[in-house]
mmCIF file of C-alpha atoms and ligand atoms in Angstrom:
data_model
loop_
_atom_site.group_PDB
_atom_site.id
_atom_site.type_symbol
_atom_site.label_atom_id
_atom_site.label_comp_id
_atom_site.label_asym_id
_atom_site.label_seq_id
_atom_site.Cartn_x
_atom_site.Cartn_y
_atom_site.Cartn_z
ATOM 1 C CA MET A 1 40.750 97.067 57.251
ATOM 2 C CA HIS A 2 38.213 99.190 55.461
ATOM 3 C CA PHE A 3 36.063 99.241 58.534
ATOM 4 C CA GLY A 4 38.907 100.525 60.721
ATOM 5 C CA LYS A 5 39.101 103.624 58.550
ATOM 6 C CA VAL A 6 35.431 104.276 58.996
ATOM 7 C CA VAL A 7 35.696 103.960 62.758
ATOM 8 C CA THR A 8 38.318 106.679 63.019
ATOM 9 C CA ARG A 9 36.996 108.933 60.313
ATOM 10 C CA LEU A 10 33.371 109.355 61.264
ATOM 11 C CA PRO A 11 33.668 111.004 64.673
ATOM 12 C CA ARG A 12 36.161 113.504 63.213
ATOM 13 C CA LEU A 13 33.906 114.242 60.295
ATOM 14 C CA PHE A 14 31.048 114.658 62.658
ATOM 15 C CA ASN A 15 32.848 117.085 64.979
ATOM 16 C CA LYS A 16 34.526 119.129 62.288
ATOM 17 C CA PRO A 17 31.692 121.581 61.603
ATOM 18 C CA ILE A 18 31.506 122.335 65.326
ATOM 19 C CA TRP A 19 35.220 123.093 65.554
ATOM 20 C CA VAL A 20 35.316 125.084 62.343
ATOM 21 C CA GLY A 21 32.232 127.024 63.381
ATOM 22 C CA SER A 22 33.694 127.887 66.781
ATOM 23 C CA ILE A 23 37.044 129.004 65.413
ATOM 24 C CA LEU A 24 35.527 131.155 62.662
ATOM 25 C CA CYS A 25 33.212 132.722 65.190
ATOM 26 C CA LEU A 26 36.110 133.633 67.514
ATOM 27 C CA LEU A 27 38.274 134.975 64.685
ATOM 28 C CA ALA A 28 35.523 137.158 63.314
ATOM 29 C CA THR A 29 34.165 138.824 66.419
ATOM 30 C CA GLY A 30 35.827 137.418 69.531
ATOM 31 C CA PRO A 31 33.576 135.321 71.746
ATOM 32 C CA SER A 32 30.139 136.111 70.339
ATOM 33 C CA PRO A 33 27.234 136.572 72.747
ATOM 34 C CA ALA A 34 25.544 133.532 71.199
ATOM 35 C CA PHE A 35 28.614 131.373 71.730
ATOM 36 C CA ALA A 36 29.301 132.667 75.239
ATOM 37 C CA ALA A 37 25.697 132.097 76.241
ATOM 38 C CA ALA A 38 25.242 128.563 74.954
ATOM 39 C CA ILE A 39 21.817 127.209 75.819
ATOM 40 C CA GLN A 40 22.045 124.911 78.848
ATOM 41 C CA ILE A 41 20.349 121.588 78.182
ATOM 42 C CA ILE A 42 20.046 118.674 80.582
ATOM 43 C CA THR A 43 19.578 115.102 79.343
ATOM 44 C CA THR A 44 18.982 112.077 81.529
ATOM 45 C CA THR A 45 21.510 109.932 79.617
ATOM 46 C CA SER A 46 24.768 110.247 77.707
ATOM 47 C CA ASP A 47 23.136 108.914 74.524
ATOM 48 C CA LEU A 48 20.642 111.760 74.501
ATOM 49 C CA LYS A 49 23.498 114.184 75.263
ATOM 50 C CA SER A 50 25.351 113.018 72.144
ATOM 51 C CA LEU A 51 22.239 113.276 69.960
ATOM 52 C CA THR A 52 21.313 116.699 71.399
ATOM 53 C CA GLU A 53 24.821 117.963 70.636
ATOM 54 C CA ALA A 54 24.443 116.678 67.076
ATOM 55 C CA VAL A 55 21.323 118.817 66.569
ATOM 56 C CA GLY A 56 22.228 121.796 68.776
ATOM 57 C CA GLY A 57 25.827 122.170 67.564
ATOM 58 C CA THR A 58 27.615 125.266 68.886
ATOM 59 C CA HIS A 59 24.450 126.811 70.277
ATOM 60 C CA VAL A 60 24.037 124.333 73.121
ATOM 61 C CA ALA A 61 25.937 123.115 76.181
ATOM 62 C CA VAL A 62 24.597 119.716 77.186
ATOM 63 C CA THR A 63 24.983 117.869 80.488
ATOM 64 C CA SER A 64 23.837 114.313 81.183
ATOM 65 C CA LEU A 65 22.576 113.613 84.694
ATOM 66 C CA ALA A 66 23.473 109.900 84.562
ATOM 67 C CA THR A 67 27.250 109.586 84.366
ATOM 68 C CA PRO A 68 28.567 107.657 81.367
ATOM 69 C CA GLY A 69 29.473 104.128 82.354
ATOM 70 C CA THR A 70 26.882 103.844 85.100
ATOM 71 C CA ASN A 71 23.499 102.163 84.821
ATOM 72 C CA ALA A 72 20.971 104.952 84.184
ATOM 73 C CA GLU A 73 18.131 102.566 85.066
ATOM 74 C CA THR A 74 19.256 102.480 88.696
ATOM 75 C CA PHE A 75 20.316 106.148 88.830
ATOM 76 C CA GLN A 76 19.954 107.945 92.171
ATOM 77 C CA PRO A 77 19.730 111.765 91.809
ATOM 78 C CA HIS A 78 22.146 113.960 93.794
ATOM 79 C CA PRO A 79 21.391 117.418 95.278
ATOM 80 C CA GLN A 80 23.525 119.048 92.566
ATOM 81 C CA ASP A 81 21.242 117.553 89.896
ATOM 82 C CA LEU A 82 18.472 119.821 91.151
ATOM 83 C CA GLN A 83 20.767 122.843 90.744
ATOM 84 C CA LYS A 84 21.589 121.773 87.184
ATOM 85 C CA LEU A 85 17.879 121.574 86.358
ATOM 86 C CA GLN A 86 17.241 125.003 87.898
ATOM 87 C CA ALA A 87 19.638 126.475 85.308
ATOM 88 C CA ALA A 88 18.412 124.404 82.336
ATOM 89 C CA ALA A 89 16.618 125.828 79.308
ATOM 90 C CA MET A 90 15.389 122.386 78.207
ATOM 91 C CA VAL A 91 15.376 118.759 79.362
ATOM 92 C CA VAL A 92 15.563 115.656 77.163
ATOM 93 C CA ARG A 93 14.585 112.284 78.623
ATOM 94 C CA VAL A 94 14.385 108.640 77.500
ATOM 95 C CA GLY A 95 10.782 108.430 78.751
ATOM 96 C CA LEU A 96 8.663 105.286 79.241
ATOM 97 C CA ASP A 97 9.566 103.839 82.663
ATOM 98 C CA TYR A 98 13.291 104.369 82.210
ATOM 99 C CA ASP A 99 13.931 107.701 83.935
ATOM 100 C CA LEU A 100 10.879 108.223 86.118
ATOM 101 C CA TRP A 101 13.207 109.704 88.737
ATOM 102 C CA LEU A 102 13.357 112.880 86.628
ATOM 103 C CA ASP A 103 9.753 113.857 87.421
ATOM 104 C CA GLY A 104 10.388 114.264 91.159
ATOM 105 C CA LEU A 105 13.395 116.472 90.459
ATOM 106 C CA LEU A 106 11.469 118.591 87.955
ATOM 107 C CA LYS A 107 8.647 119.082 90.424
ATOM 108 C CA ARG A 108 11.105 120.390 92.979
ATOM 109 C CA THR A 109 12.350 123.034 90.525
ATOM 110 C CA GLY A 110 8.826 124.476 90.360
ATOM 111 C CA ARG A 111 9.423 125.199 86.657
ATOM 112 C CA THR A 112 6.345 124.039 84.771
ATOM 113 C CA GLU A 113 7.927 124.623 81.346
ATOM 114 C CA LEU A 114 10.430 121.833 82.120
ATOM 115 C CA MET A 115 7.776 119.376 83.326
ATOM 116 C CA ARG A 116 5.810 116.922 81.163
ATOM 117 C CA ARG A 117 3.796 118.774 78.509
ATOM 118 C CA GLY A 118 5.903 121.897 79.128
ATOM 119 C CA LYS A 119 7.463 123.576 76.093
ATOM 120 C CA ALA A 120 11.026 122.846 77.318
ATOM 121 C CA HIS A 121 10.396 119.130 77.994
ATOM 122 C CA VAL A 122 11.428 116.629 75.304
ATOM 123 C CA ASP A 123 10.377 112.991 75.649
ATOM 124 C CA ALA A 124 12.698 111.332 73.115
ATOM 125 C CA SER A 125 10.488 108.216 72.913
ATOM 126 C CA TYR A 126 7.664 110.107 71.179
ATOM 127 C CA GLY A 127 6.881 108.359 67.879
ATOM 128 C CA ILE A 128 9.132 105.328 68.513
ATOM 129 C CA ALA A 129 7.591 101.938 67.616
ATOM 130 C CA LEU A 130 8.086 100.192 70.959
ATOM 131 C CA LEU A 131 8.965 96.546 71.492
ATOM 132 C CA GLU A 132 7.827 94.323 74.370
ATOM 133 C CA ILE A 133 4.950 96.467 75.622
ATOM 134 C CA ARG A 134 3.406 94.785 78.633
ATOM 135 C CA SER A 135 -0.053 95.573 79.929
ATOM 136 C CA ALA A 136 0.763 94.998 83.601
ATOM 137 C CA SER A 137 2.137 97.894 85.603
ATOM 138 C CA LEU A 138 5.340 97.529 87.574
ATOM 139 C CA ASP A 139 5.161 95.507 90.750
ATOM 140 C CA ALA A 140 7.751 94.269 93.195
ATOM 141 C CA ASN A 141 8.502 91.188 91.095
ATOM 142 C CA SER A 142 8.425 92.582 87.591
ATOM 143 C CA GLY A 143 11.919 94.072 87.539
ATOM 144 C CA HIS A 144 12.704 97.701 86.784
ATOM 145 C CA GLY A 145 12.184 100.151 84.019
ATOM 146 C CA HIS A 146 10.637 98.011 81.253
ATOM 147 C CA GLY A 147 6.958 98.116 82.216
ATOM 148 C CA GLY A 148 5.874 100.547 79.490
ATOM 149 C CA GLY A 149 7.805 98.843 76.676
ATOM 150 C CA ASN A 150 11.487 98.069 76.246
ATOM 151 C CA PRO A 151 13.170 101.471 76.804
ATOM 152 C CA HIS A 152 16.538 100.732 75.113
ATOM 153 C CA TYR A 153 15.277 102.062 71.780
ATOM 154 C CA TRP A 154 18.318 104.284 71.021
ATOM 155 C CA LEU A 155 20.333 101.147 70.169
ATOM 156 C CA ASP A 156 18.520 100.893 66.824
ATOM 157 C CA PRO A 157 20.287 103.504 64.672
ATOM 158 C CA GLY A 158 17.068 103.985 62.695
ATOM 159 C CA ASN A 159 15.455 105.265 65.894
ATOM 160 C CA ALA A 160 18.131 107.972 66.224
ATOM 161 C CA GLU A 161 16.378 109.730 63.332
ATOM 162 C CA ILE A 162 13.177 109.925 65.394
ATOM 163 C CA ILE A 163 14.993 110.917 68.588
ATOM 164 C CA SER A 164 16.844 113.708 66.795
ATOM 165 C CA ALA A 165 13.545 114.921 65.284
ATOM 166 C CA ASN A 166 12.054 115.152 68.788
ATOM 167 C CA ILE A 167 15.107 117.103 69.970
ATOM 168 C CA LEU A 168 14.810 119.416 66.947
ATOM 169 C CA ASP A 169 11.151 120.117 67.806
ATOM 170 C CA GLY A 170 12.166 121.046 71.363
ATOM 171 C CA LEU A 171 14.954 123.372 70.207
ATOM 172 C CA ARG A 172 12.579 125.053 67.759
ATOM 173 C CA ARG A 173 10.180 125.751 70.620
ATOM 174 C CA ILE A 174 12.725 127.272 72.993
ATOM 175 C CA ASP A 175 14.989 128.989 70.425
ATOM 176 C CA PRO A 176 13.015 129.680 67.219
ATOM 177 C CA ASP A 177 15.595 132.208 65.947
ATOM 178 C CA ASN A 178 18.126 129.419 65.391
ATOM 179 C CA ALA A 179 15.631 126.859 64.079
ATOM 180 C CA PRO A 180 17.156 126.824 60.542
ATOM 181 C CA THR A 181 20.598 126.007 61.990
ATOM 182 C CA TYR A 182 19.189 123.189 64.114
ATOM 183 C CA ALA A 183 17.309 121.767 61.122
ATOM 184 C CA ALA A 184 20.486 121.857 59.009
ATOM 185 C CA ASN A 185 22.508 120.202 61.788
ATOM 186 C CA ARG A 186 19.979 117.408 62.039
ATOM 187 C CA GLU A 187 19.843 116.939 58.299
ATOM 188 C CA ARG A 188 23.627 116.507 58.197
ATOM 189 C CA PHE A 189 23.468 114.060 61.118
ATOM 190 C CA VAL A 190 20.740 111.973 59.488
ATOM 191 C CA GLY A 191 22.662 111.889 56.208
ATOM 192 C CA LEU A 192 25.767 110.532 57.934
ATOM 193 C CA LEU A 193 23.675 108.092 59.937
ATOM 194 C CA ARG A 194 21.910 106.650 56.887
ATOM 195 C CA ALA A 195 25.196 106.182 55.049
ATOM 196 C CA GLN A 196 26.791 104.536 58.047
ATOM 197 C CA GLN A 197 23.803 102.264 58.675
ATOM 198 C CA GLN A 198 24.479 100.629 55.330
ATOM 199 C CA VAL A 199 28.088 100.006 56.362
ATOM 200 C CA TRP A 200 26.994 98.530 59.701
ATOM 201 C CA LYS A 201 24.320 96.311 58.148
ATOM 202 C CA THR A 202 26.720 95.044 55.511
ATOM 203 C CA ARG A 203 29.289 94.333 58.205
ATOM 204 C CA LEU A 204 26.859 92.137 60.186
ATOM 205 C CA ALA A 205 24.912 90.639 57.266
ATOM 206 C CA ALA A 206 26.910 87.409 57.341
ATOM 207 C CA PHE A 207 25.877 86.848 60.954
ATOM 208 C CA ALA A 208 22.098 87.321 60.519
ATOM 209 C CA GLY A 209 20.090 84.843 62.574
ATOM 210 C CA LYS A 210 23.074 83.720 64.672
ATOM 211 C CA PRO A 211 21.961 82.735 68.167
ATOM 212 C CA VAL A 212 23.211 84.884 71.054
ATOM 213 C CA LEU A 213 22.435 85.128 74.760
ATOM 214 C CA ALA A 214 22.231 88.502 76.540
ATOM 215 C CA TYR A 215 22.493 89.400 80.216
ATOM 216 C CA HIS A 216 20.010 92.303 80.356
ATOM 217 C CA ASP A 217 17.191 92.980 77.911
ATOM 218 C CA SER A 218 19.032 95.967 76.382
ATOM 219 C CA TRP A 219 19.475 94.657 72.868
ATOM 220 C CA ALA A 220 15.979 94.076 71.455
ATOM 221 C CA TYR A 221 16.158 97.093 69.099
ATOM 222 C CA PHE A 222 19.796 96.487 68.173
ATOM 223 C CA ALA A 223 18.962 92.842 67.408
ATOM 224 C CA ARG A 224 15.979 93.778 65.257
ATOM 225 C CA SER A 225 18.045 96.282 63.315
ATOM 226 C CA PHE A 226 20.899 93.844 62.647
ATOM 227 C CA ARG A 227 18.854 90.605 62.544
ATOM 228 C CA LEU A 228 20.464 88.928 65.540
ATOM 229 C CA HIS A 229 18.638 86.055 67.217
ATOM 230 C CA ILE A 230 18.586 86.553 70.998
ATOM 231 C CA VAL A 231 17.587 83.093 72.214
ATOM 232 C CA ASP A 232 17.232 84.091 75.866
ATOM 233 C CA LEU A 233 18.274 86.494 78.627
ATOM 234 C CA ILE A 234 20.288 85.642 81.726
ATOM 235 C CA GLU A 235 18.087 87.931 83.854
ATOM 236 C CA PRO A 236 14.610 86.391 84.250
ATOM 237 C CA LYS A 237 13.240 89.959 84.528
ATOM 238 C CA PRO A 238 15.015 93.312 84.122
ATOM 239 C CA GLY A 239 17.245 93.922 87.152
ATOM 240 C CA ILE A 240 16.554 90.487 88.707
ATOM 241 C CA PRO A 241 19.558 88.091 88.875
ATOM 242 C CA PRO A 242 19.092 84.472 87.734
ATOM 243 C CA SER A 243 18.623 81.530 90.094
ATOM 244 C CA PRO A 244 20.935 78.462 89.930
ATOM 245 C CA ALA A 245 18.069 76.526 88.305
ATOM 246 C CA ARG A 246 17.747 79.160 85.595
ATOM 247 C CA LEU A 247 21.498 79.034 84.930
ATOM 248 C CA ALA A 248 21.331 75.241 84.566
ATOM 249 C CA GLY A 249 18.465 75.624 82.086
ATOM 250 C CA LEU A 250 20.399 78.256 80.141
ATOM 251 C CA ILE A 251 23.440 75.959 79.843
ATOM 252 C CA LYS A 252 21.255 73.293 78.242
ATOM 253 C CA LYS A 253 19.560 75.791 75.958
ATOM 254 C CA MET A 254 22.896 77.277 74.861
ATOM 255 C CA GLN A 255 24.194 73.804 74.008
ATOM 256 C CA ASP A 256 20.995 72.826 72.172
ATOM 257 C CA GLU A 257 20.911 76.032 70.139
ATOM 258 C CA ARG A 258 24.693 76.298 69.687
ATOM 259 C CA VAL A 259 24.950 79.765 71.211
ATOM 260 C CA LEU A 260 28.459 81.073 70.636
ATOM 261 C CA ALA A 261 28.239 84.547 72.191
ATOM 262 C CA ILE A 262 26.977 86.106 75.417
ATOM 263 C CA ILE A 263 26.373 89.850 75.144
ATOM 264 C CA LYS A 264 26.715 91.905 78.306
ATOM 265 C CA GLN A 265 26.767 95.585 79.209
ATOM 266 C CA PRO A 266 29.992 96.822 80.842
ATOM 267 C CA PHE A 267 28.274 97.213 84.213
ATOM 268 C CA ASP A 268 26.408 93.872 84.186
ATOM 269 C CA PRO A 269 27.849 91.320 86.647
ATOM 270 C CA ASP A 270 30.724 89.185 85.355
ATOM 271 C CA ALA A 271 30.200 86.019 87.406
ATOM 272 C CA MET A 272 27.111 84.509 85.752
ATOM 273 C CA PRO A 273 28.120 85.175 82.136
ATOM 274 C CA GLY A 274 31.556 83.813 83.094
ATOM 275 C CA LEU A 275 30.052 80.604 84.431
ATOM 276 C CA LEU A 276 27.924 80.100 81.303
ATOM 277 C CA ALA A 277 30.911 80.782 79.056
ATOM 278 C CA GLN A 278 33.028 78.303 80.983
ATOM 279 C CA LYS A 279 30.367 75.570 80.755
ATOM 280 C CA THR A 280 29.504 76.052 77.089
ATOM 281 C CA GLY A 281 32.613 77.516 75.429
ATOM 282 C CA ALA A 282 30.692 80.621 74.314
ATOM 283 C CA LYS A 283 32.548 83.950 74.107
ATOM 284 C CA ILE A 284 31.626 86.893 76.325
ATOM 285 C CA VAL A 285 31.088 89.996 74.196
ATOM 286 C CA VAL A 286 31.028 93.293 76.097
ATOM 287 C CA LEU A 287 29.127 95.892 74.072
ATOM 288 C CA ALA A 288 28.495 99.555 74.859
ATOM 289 C CA SER A 289 24.827 99.955 75.744
ATOM 290 C CA SER A 290 25.251 103.714 76.109
ATOM 291 C CA VAL A 291 27.617 106.450 74.971
ATOM 292 C CA GLY A 292 30.653 106.572 77.261
ATOM 293 C CA SER A 293 30.015 103.173 78.854
ATOM 294 C CA LEU A 294 33.281 102.084 77.206
ATOM 295 C CA PRO A 295 36.178 104.364 76.191
ATOM 296 C CA GLN A 296 35.690 103.433 72.512
ATOM 297 C CA ALA A 297 32.081 104.667 72.607
ATOM 298 C CA GLY A 298 32.730 108.418 72.822
ATOM 299 C CA ASP A 299 29.669 109.489 70.861
ATOM 300 C CA TYR A 300 26.652 107.931 69.183
ATOM 301 C CA PHE A 301 28.488 106.992 65.986
ATOM 302 C CA SER A 302 31.528 105.514 67.679
ATOM 303 C CA MET A 303 29.292 103.530 70.055
ATOM 304 C CA MET A 304 27.501 101.860 67.157
ATOM 305 C CA ASP A 305 30.765 101.393 65.253
ATOM 306 C CA PHE A 306 32.340 99.706 68.253
ATOM 307 C CA ASN A 307 29.377 97.405 68.861
ATOM 308 C CA VAL A 308 29.144 96.303 65.239
ATOM 309 C CA ALA A 309 32.907 95.721 64.922
ATOM 310 C CA THR A 310 33.123 93.876 68.255
ATOM 311 C CA LEU A 311 30.232 91.582 67.418
ATOM 312 C CA ALA A 312 31.596 90.870 63.947
ATOM 313 C CA ALA A 313 35.011 90.023 65.439
ATOM 314 C CA ALA A 314 33.401 87.698 68.002
ATOM 315 C CA TYR A 315 31.598 85.735 65.294
ATOM 316 C CA ALA A 316 34.498 85.623 62.880
ATOM 317 C CA PRO A 317 36.185 82.204 62.726
ATOM 318 C CA GLY A 318 39.146 82.020 65.095
ATOM 319 C CA PRO A 319 42.756 81.588 63.910
HETATM 320 ZN ZN1 ZN B 401 16.788 97.941 80.810
#
C-alpha cells in the first residue's frame, strides 16, 4: 500500500518544477525567447531522453531516435533521423557497441561538433564500471551489441547519477550561461533518486539471491543493484535464439535450481519463455527494459518503480 503511493507521487513531484517554471515564465513575460527556443537535443534511446530532460528542464526539447517500445539494439535509422540530427544542438548516446548506427548518421550531417570527441557529443557510458567486458570483437556468431561490455547499464539506478553527470557536462559545454540551472536540476534529480533507491532496495531485500532466468542479457546491472541471482539466459548470445537442446538444458537447470521467475523484455519473443514456464511452473515477469517500453514506464523513475513492484509481486507468495 505504501509503495503504491510512492509510485504515483514521484513522477508528479519530479515534473512539478518544470510545470511551475513554464507557467511562471509565461505569466511574467509571455513566451520568453529562452522558452520558445528550447535547445534541440537528440538521444539514441528513450532512457537517455528522460535523463536529459531531468537535467535540461525547461531549457531543452529532447527527441529519442529509437521509438519507445522498440528494441534500440536492432534500430534501423530512417531518412528523417538525419534531418533531426541536422537541427540538433547536442547528441546523447548509450555508447559501447549499443548504438553504433549513430556514427554513420552523424558523419552524413558533416557536423564535427556532434561527432565523437566533438563538444556537442555526449557518450553516457563515460565513467560507468562495465560488466561482462569481452576481449573478442564482434563476429557473425557473437550476437549483437554486447562486444564492448554489457551496454544495459542504465538499469542500475546508481548509474543514473553518472549518466546525468555526463549529460550535465555536455550541457555546460554547449550552453554555459545556463550551467547553474542545469547543475541545480541534476542535484534535485540525484536527491530524489538516492531517496527512492532506498525504497526500491528495501522493497526487494526479502528476495535477495532468488534464482531467476532472463531472456536477453539486459538485467546484469539491475540484478547487481538489487542482488538478484540470474542463473542463466534463454539466448545463448545476445540476439541469438536458443536451440531445442538449449531449451531442454534450461528446463533441467530451472528445476534443479528452483527458478520461479523468467524475466523478459516486452519485445522479446513469447514462445520460448512460455514453453519454459509451462514445463517448470515458473512465472513470466515482463519488465520494462527502457522508458516507454510499457505504458507504466513513462519516465526513468516510473520505469524503476514498475520493475521493482512487478518483481516483488511475482515473488510474493500466492493466495
Ligand atoms: Zn542487449
